[in-house]
């Protein structure tokens, strides 16, 4: 998995969440202190947090073996979180088969495979 995979799944999730916060749609959710608003903010925060891997992906190419293993674990964990969220919209027309792939479904990166 790479930065492009993360960008695609994040865009998909943000497109599902953004309308829930849009006051033009008559929504006040996300901005109040009610449980629904809190849940929406938590979900949006979880997506943003799991999607924040750009610097990590960039560091991987030059990392030593030990750091690369940590980076790979971080990327796998974050990817699996995003997949778990995206699967709630499996019936959406924009849902892609990629969004069902667990981190273990990706081929190991060449640098990681050769140093195993």
mmCIF file with all atom_site columns, C-alpha atoms in Angstrom:
data_model
loop_
_atom_site.group_PDB
_atom_site.id
_atom_site.type_symbol
_atom_site.label_atom_id
_atom_site.label_alt_id
_atom_site.label_comp_id
_atom_site.label_asym_id
_atom_site.label_entity_id
_atom_site.label_seq_id
_atom_site.pdbx_PDB_ins_code
_atom_site.Cartn_x
_atom_site.Cartn_y
_atom_site.Cartn_z
_atom_site.occupancy
_atom_site.B_iso_or_equiv
_atom_site.pdbx_formal_charge
_atom_site.auth_seq_id
_atom_site.auth_comp_id
_atom_site.auth_asym_id
_atom_site.auth_atom_id
_atom_site.pdbx_PDB_model_num
ATOM 1   C CA . UNK A 1 1   ? 0.000   0.000  0.000  1.00 0.00 ? 1   UNK A CA 1
ATOM 2   C CA . UNK A 1 2   ? 1.230   3.491  -0.703 1.00 0.00 ? 2   UNK A CA 1
ATOM 3   C CA . UNK A 1 3   ? 0.208   7.110  -0.336 1.00 0.00 ? 3   UNK A CA 1
ATOM 4   C CA . UNK A 1 4   ? -2.141  6.827  -3.332 1.00 0.00 ? 4   UNK A CA 1
ATOM 5   C CA . UNK A 1 5   ? -4.112  4.029  -1.650 1.00 0.00 ? 5   UNK A CA 1
ATOM 6   C CA . UNK A 1 6   ? -4.480  6.134  1.485  1.00 0.00 ? 6   UNK A CA 1
ATOM 7   C CA . UNK A 1 7   ? -5.562  9.173  -0.544 1.00 0.00 ? 7   UNK A CA 1
ATOM 8   C CA . UNK A 1 8   ? -8.244  7.187  -2.367 1.00 0.00 ? 8   UNK A CA 1
ATOM 9   C CA . UNK A 1 9   ? -9.832  5.634  0.700  1.00 0.00 ? 9   UNK A CA 1
ATOM 10  C CA . UNK A 1 10  ? -9.625  8.915  2.621  1.00 0.00 ? 10  UNK A CA 1
ATOM 11  C CA . UNK A 1 11  ? -11.358 10.800 -0.186 1.00 0.00 ? 11  UNK A CA 1
ATOM 12  C CA . UNK A 1 12  ? -14.091 8.177  -0.249 1.00 0.00 ? 12  UNK A CA 1
ATOM 13  C CA . UNK A 1 13  ? -14.650 8.482  3.508  1.00 0.00 ? 13  UNK A CA 1
ATOM 14  C CA . UNK A 1 14  ? -14.524 12.277 3.518  1.00 0.00 ? 14  UNK A CA 1
ATOM 15  C CA . UNK A 1 15  ? -17.116 12.360 0.723  1.00 0.00 ? 15  UNK A CA 1
ATOM 16  C CA . UNK A 1 16  ? -19.448 10.313 2.926  1.00 0.00 ? 16  UNK A CA 1
ATOM 17  C CA . UNK A 1 17  ? -18.843 12.442 6.047  1.00 0.00 ? 17  UNK A CA 1
ATOM 18  C CA . UNK A 1 18  ? -18.716 15.981 4.642  1.00 0.00 ? 18  UNK A CA 1
ATOM 19  C CA . UNK A 1 19  ? -22.488 16.257 3.975  1.00 0.00 ? 19  UNK A CA 1
ATOM 20  C CA . UNK A 1 20  ? -23.198 15.326 7.596  1.00 0.00 ? 20  UNK A CA 1
ATOM 21  C CA . UNK A 1 21  ? -21.494 18.549 8.691  1.00 0.00 ? 21  UNK A CA 1
ATOM 22  C CA . UNK A 1 22  ? -22.956 20.794 5.976  1.00 0.00 ? 22  UNK A CA 1
ATOM 23  C CA . UNK A 1 23  ? -25.269 23.447 7.465  1.00 0.00 ? 23  UNK A CA 1
ATOM 24  C CA . UNK A 1 24  ? -26.623 24.118 3.970  1.00 0.00 ? 24  UNK A CA 1
ATOM 25  C CA . UNK A 1 25  ? -28.284 20.705 4.188  1.00 0.00 ? 25  UNK A CA 1
ATOM 26  C CA . UNK A 1 26  ? -29.965 21.785 7.392  1.00 0.00 ? 26  UNK A CA 1
ATOM 27  C CA . UNK A 1 27  ? -27.519 19.848 9.534  1.00 0.00 ? 27  UNK A CA 1
ATOM 28  C CA . UNK A 1 28  ? -26.376 21.114 12.886 1.00 0.00 ? 28  UNK A CA 1
ATOM 29  C CA . UNK A 1 29  ? -24.677 17.839 13.691 1.00 0.00 ? 29  UNK A CA 1
ATOM 30  C CA . UNK A 1 30  ? -21.004 17.924 14.458 1.00 0.00 ? 30  UNK A CA 1
ATOM 31  C CA . UNK A 1 31  ? -21.133 21.355 16.030 1.00 0.00 ? 31  UNK A CA 1
ATOM 32  C CA . UNK A 1 32  ? -23.261 20.737 19.091 1.00 0.00 ? 32  UNK A CA 1
ATOM 33  C CA . UNK A 1 33  ? -22.762 18.990 22.399 1.00 0.00 ? 33  UNK A CA 1
ATOM 34  C CA . UNK A 1 34  ? -25.302 16.252 21.712 1.00 0.00 ? 34  UNK A CA 1
ATOM 35  C CA . UNK A 1 35  ? -24.164 12.633 21.345 1.00 0.00 ? 35  UNK A CA 1
ATOM 36  C CA . UNK A 1 36  ? -24.670 12.604 17.563 1.00 0.00 ? 36  UNK A CA 1
ATOM 37  C CA . UNK A 1 37  ? -22.396 15.630 17.133 1.00 0.00 ? 37  UNK A CA 1
ATOM 38  C CA . UNK A 1 38  ? -19.773 14.087 19.379 1.00 0.00 ? 38  UNK A CA 1
ATOM 39  C CA . UNK A 1 39  ? -19.917 10.810 17.446 1.00 0.00 ? 39  UNK A CA 1
ATOM 40  C CA . UNK A 1 40  ? -19.547 12.605 14.115 1.00 0.00 ? 40  UNK A CA 1
ATOM 41  C CA . UNK A 1 41  ? -16.543 14.582 15.356 1.00 0.00 ? 41  UNK A CA 1
ATOM 42  C CA . UNK A 1 42  ? -14.974 11.392 16.709 1.00 0.00 ? 42  UNK A CA 1
ATOM 43  C CA . UNK A 1 43  ? -15.493 9.591  13.407 1.00 0.00 ? 43  UNK A CA 1
ATOM 44  C CA . UNK A 1 44  ? -14.078 12.491 11.412 1.00 0.00 ? 44  UNK A CA 1
ATOM 45  C CA . UNK A 1 45  ? -11.101 12.651 13.782 1.00 0.00 ? 45  UNK A CA 1
ATOM 46  C CA . UNK A 1 46  ? -10.478 8.910  13.433 1.00 0.00 ? 46  UNK A CA 1
ATOM 47  C CA . UNK A 1 47  ? -10.434 9.203  9.631  1.00 0.00 ? 47  UNK A CA 1
ATOM 48  C CA . UNK A 1 48  ? -8.112  12.219 9.708  1.00 0.00 ? 48  UNK A CA 1
ATOM 49  C CA . UNK A 1 49  ? -5.766  10.541 12.177 1.00 0.00 ? 49  UNK A CA 1
ATOM 50  C CA . UNK A 1 50  ? -5.544  7.242  10.302 1.00 0.00 ? 50  UNK A CA 1
ATOM 51  C CA . UNK A 1 51  ? -5.086  9.076  7.000  1.00 0.00 ? 51  UNK A CA 1
ATOM 52  C CA . UNK A 1 52  ? -2.160  11.194 8.237  1.00 0.00 ? 52  UNK A CA 1
ATOM 53  C CA . UNK A 1 53  ? 0.568   8.990  6.782  1.00 0.00 ? 53  UNK A CA 1
ATOM 54  C CA . UNK A 1 54  ? 2.151   11.176 4.110  1.00 0.00 ? 54  UNK A CA 1
ATOM 55  C CA . UNK A 1 55  ? 5.374   11.822 6.006  1.00 0.00 ? 55  UNK A CA 1
ATOM 56  C CA . UNK A 1 56  ? 5.542   8.215  7.131  1.00 0.00 ? 56  UNK A CA 1
ATOM 57  C CA . UNK A 1 57  ? 5.241   6.927  3.567  1.00 0.00 ? 57  UNK A CA 1
ATOM 58  C CA . UNK A 1 58  ? 7.980   9.299  2.449  1.00 0.00 ? 58  UNK A CA 1
ATOM 59  C CA . UNK A 1 59  ? 10.368  8.256  5.255  1.00 0.00 ? 59  UNK A CA 1
ATOM 60  C CA . UNK A 1 60  ? 9.970   4.567  4.493  1.00 0.00 ? 60  UNK A CA 1
ATOM 61  C CA . UNK A 1 61  ? 12.167  4.652  1.386  1.00 0.00 ? 61  UNK A CA 1
ATOM 62  C CA . UNK A 1 62  ? 15.246  5.819  3.312  1.00 0.00 ? 62  UNK A CA 1
ATOM 63  C CA . UNK A 1 63  ? 14.579  4.171  6.684  1.00 0.00 ? 63  UNK A CA 1
ATOM 64  C CA . UNK A 1 64  ? 16.845  1.488  8.091  1.00 0.00 ? 64  UNK A CA 1
ATOM 65  C CA . UNK A 1 65  ? 15.442  -2.023 8.479  1.00 0.00 ? 65  UNK A CA 1
ATOM 66  C CA . UNK A 1 66  ? 14.239  -1.607 12.051 1.00 0.00 ? 66  UNK A CA 1
ATOM 67  C CA . UNK A 1 67  ? 12.540  1.722  11.440 1.00 0.00 ? 67  UNK A CA 1
ATOM 68  C CA . UNK A 1 68  ? 11.002  0.362  8.238  1.00 0.00 ? 68  UNK A CA 1
ATOM 69  C CA . UNK A 1 69  ? 9.365   -2.437 10.227 1.00 0.00 ? 69  UNK A CA 1
ATOM 70  C CA . UNK A 1 70  ? 7.825   0.113  12.587 1.00 0.00 ? 70  UNK A CA 1
ATOM 71  C CA . UNK A 1 71  ? 6.670   2.203  9.627  1.00 0.00 ? 71  UNK A CA 1
ATOM 72  C CA . UNK A 1 72  ? 5.151   -0.868 7.984  1.00 0.00 ? 72  UNK A CA 1
ATOM 73  C CA . UNK A 1 73  ? 3.275   -1.738 11.196 1.00 0.00 ? 73  UNK A CA 1
ATOM 74  C CA . UNK A 1 74  ? 1.994   1.842  11.458 1.00 0.00 ? 74  UNK A CA 1
ATOM 75  C CA . UNK A 1 75  ? 0.837   1.902  7.845  1.00 0.00 ? 75  UNK A CA 1
ATOM 76  C CA . UNK A 1 76  ? -0.850  -1.489 8.227  1.00 0.00 ? 76  UNK A CA 1
ATOM 77  C CA . UNK A 1 77  ? -2.658  -0.405 11.386 1.00 0.00 ? 77  UNK A CA 1
ATOM 78  C CA . UNK A 1 78  ? -3.838  2.870  9.850  1.00 0.00 ? 78  UNK A CA 1
ATOM 79  C CA . UNK A 1 79  ? -4.914  1.187  6.608  1.00 0.00 ? 79  UNK A CA 1
ATOM 80  C CA . UNK A 1 80  ? -6.917  -1.434 8.477  1.00 0.00 ? 80  UNK A CA 1
ATOM 81  C CA . UNK A 1 81  ? -8.680  1.292  10.480 1.00 0.00 ? 81  UNK A CA 1
ATOM 82  C CA . UNK A 1 82  ? -9.700  3.102  7.299  1.00 0.00 ? 82  UNK A CA 1
ATOM 83  C CA . UNK A 1 83  ? -10.856 -0.142 5.672  1.00 0.00 ? 83  UNK A CA 1
ATOM 84  C CA . UNK A 1 84  ? -12.975 -0.927 8.725  1.00 0.00 ? 84  UNK A CA 1
ATOM 85  C CA . UNK A 1 85  ? -14.697 2.442  8.428  1.00 0.00 ? 85  UNK A CA 1
ATOM 86  C CA . UNK A 1 86  ? -15.105 2.324  4.641  1.00 0.00 ? 86  UNK A CA 1
ATOM 87  C CA . UNK A 1 87  ? -16.740 -1.098 4.701  1.00 0.00 ? 87  UNK A CA 1
ATOM 88  C CA . UNK A 1 88  ? -19.827 0.461  6.276  1.00 0.00 ? 88  UNK A CA 1
ATOM 89  C CA . UNK A 1 89  ? -20.515 1.884  2.811  1.00 0.00 ? 89  UNK A CA 1
ATOM 90  C CA . UNK A 1 90  ? -19.903 -1.318 0.792  1.00 0.00 ? 90  UNK A CA 1
ATOM 91  C CA . UNK A 1 91  ? -23.200 -0.807 -1.009 1.00 0.00 ? 91  UNK A CA 1
ATOM 92  C CA . UNK A 1 92  ? -22.279 2.726  -2.139 1.00 0.00 ? 92  UNK A CA 1
ATOM 93  C CA . UNK A 1 93  ? -21.652 3.054  -5.901 1.00 0.00 ? 93  UNK A CA 1
ATOM 94  C CA . UNK A 1 94  ? -18.261 4.703  -5.294 1.00 0.00 ? 94  UNK A CA 1
ATOM 95  C CA . UNK A 1 95  ? -17.034 1.893  -3.045 1.00 0.00 ? 95  UNK A CA 1
ATOM 96  C CA . UNK A 1 96  ? -14.063 0.159  -4.657 1.00 0.00 ? 96  UNK A CA 1
ATOM 97  C CA . UNK A 1 97  ? -12.804 -3.411 -4.111 1.00 0.00 ? 97  UNK A CA 1
ATOM 98  C CA . UNK A 1 98  ? -9.531  -1.858 -2.916 1.00 0.00 ? 98  UNK A CA 1
ATOM 99  C CA . UNK A 1 99  ? -11.390 -0.689 0.195  1.00 0.00 ? 99  UNK A CA 1
ATOM 100 C CA . UNK A 1 100 ? -11.933 -4.321 1.243  1.00 0.00 ? 100 UNK A CA 1
ATOM 101 C CA . UNK A 1 101 ? -8.255  -5.227 1.139  1.00 0.00 ? 101 UNK A CA 1
ATOM 102 C CA . UNK A 1 102 ? -6.639  -5.747 4.491  1.00 0.00 ? 102 UNK A CA 1
ATOM 103 C CA . UNK A 1 103 ? -3.047  -4.650 4.959  1.00 0.00 ? 103 UNK A CA 1
ATOM 104 C CA . UNK A 1 104 ? -1.954  -8.302 4.696  1.00 0.00 ? 104 UNK A CA 1
ATOM 105 C CA . UNK A 1 105 ? -3.415  -8.440 1.155  1.00 0.00 ? 105 UNK A CA 1
ATOM 106 C CA . UNK A 1 106 ? -0.753  -6.129 -0.250 1.00 0.00 ? 106 UNK A CA 1
ATOM 107 C CA . UNK A 1 107 ? 2.452   -7.542 -1.668 1.00 0.00 ? 107 UNK A CA 1
ATOM 108 C CA . UNK A 1 108 ? 5.482   -6.690 0.479  1.00 0.00 ? 108 UNK A CA 1
ATOM 109 C CA . UNK A 1 109 ? 7.443   -3.705 -0.760 1.00 0.00 ? 109 UNK A CA 1
ATOM 110 C CA . UNK A 1 110 ? 10.617  -4.799 -2.556 1.00 0.00 ? 110 UNK A CA 1
ATOM 111 C CA . UNK A 1 111 ? 12.917  -3.162 0.015  1.00 0.00 ? 111 UNK A CA 1
ATOM 112 C CA . UNK A 1 112 ? 11.179  -4.949 2.893  1.00 0.00 ? 112 UNK A CA 1
ATOM 113 C CA . UNK A 1 113 ? 11.044  -8.298 1.105  1.00 0.00 ? 113 UNK A CA 1
ATOM 114 C CA . UNK A 1 114 ? 14.764  -8.338 0.287  1.00 0.00 ? 114 UNK A CA 1
ATOM 115 C CA . UNK A 1 115 ? 15.842  -7.567 3.851  1.00 0.00 ? 115 UNK A CA 1
ATOM 116 C CA . UNK A 1 116 ? 13.466  -9.946 5.651  1.00 0.00 ? 116 UNK A CA 1
#
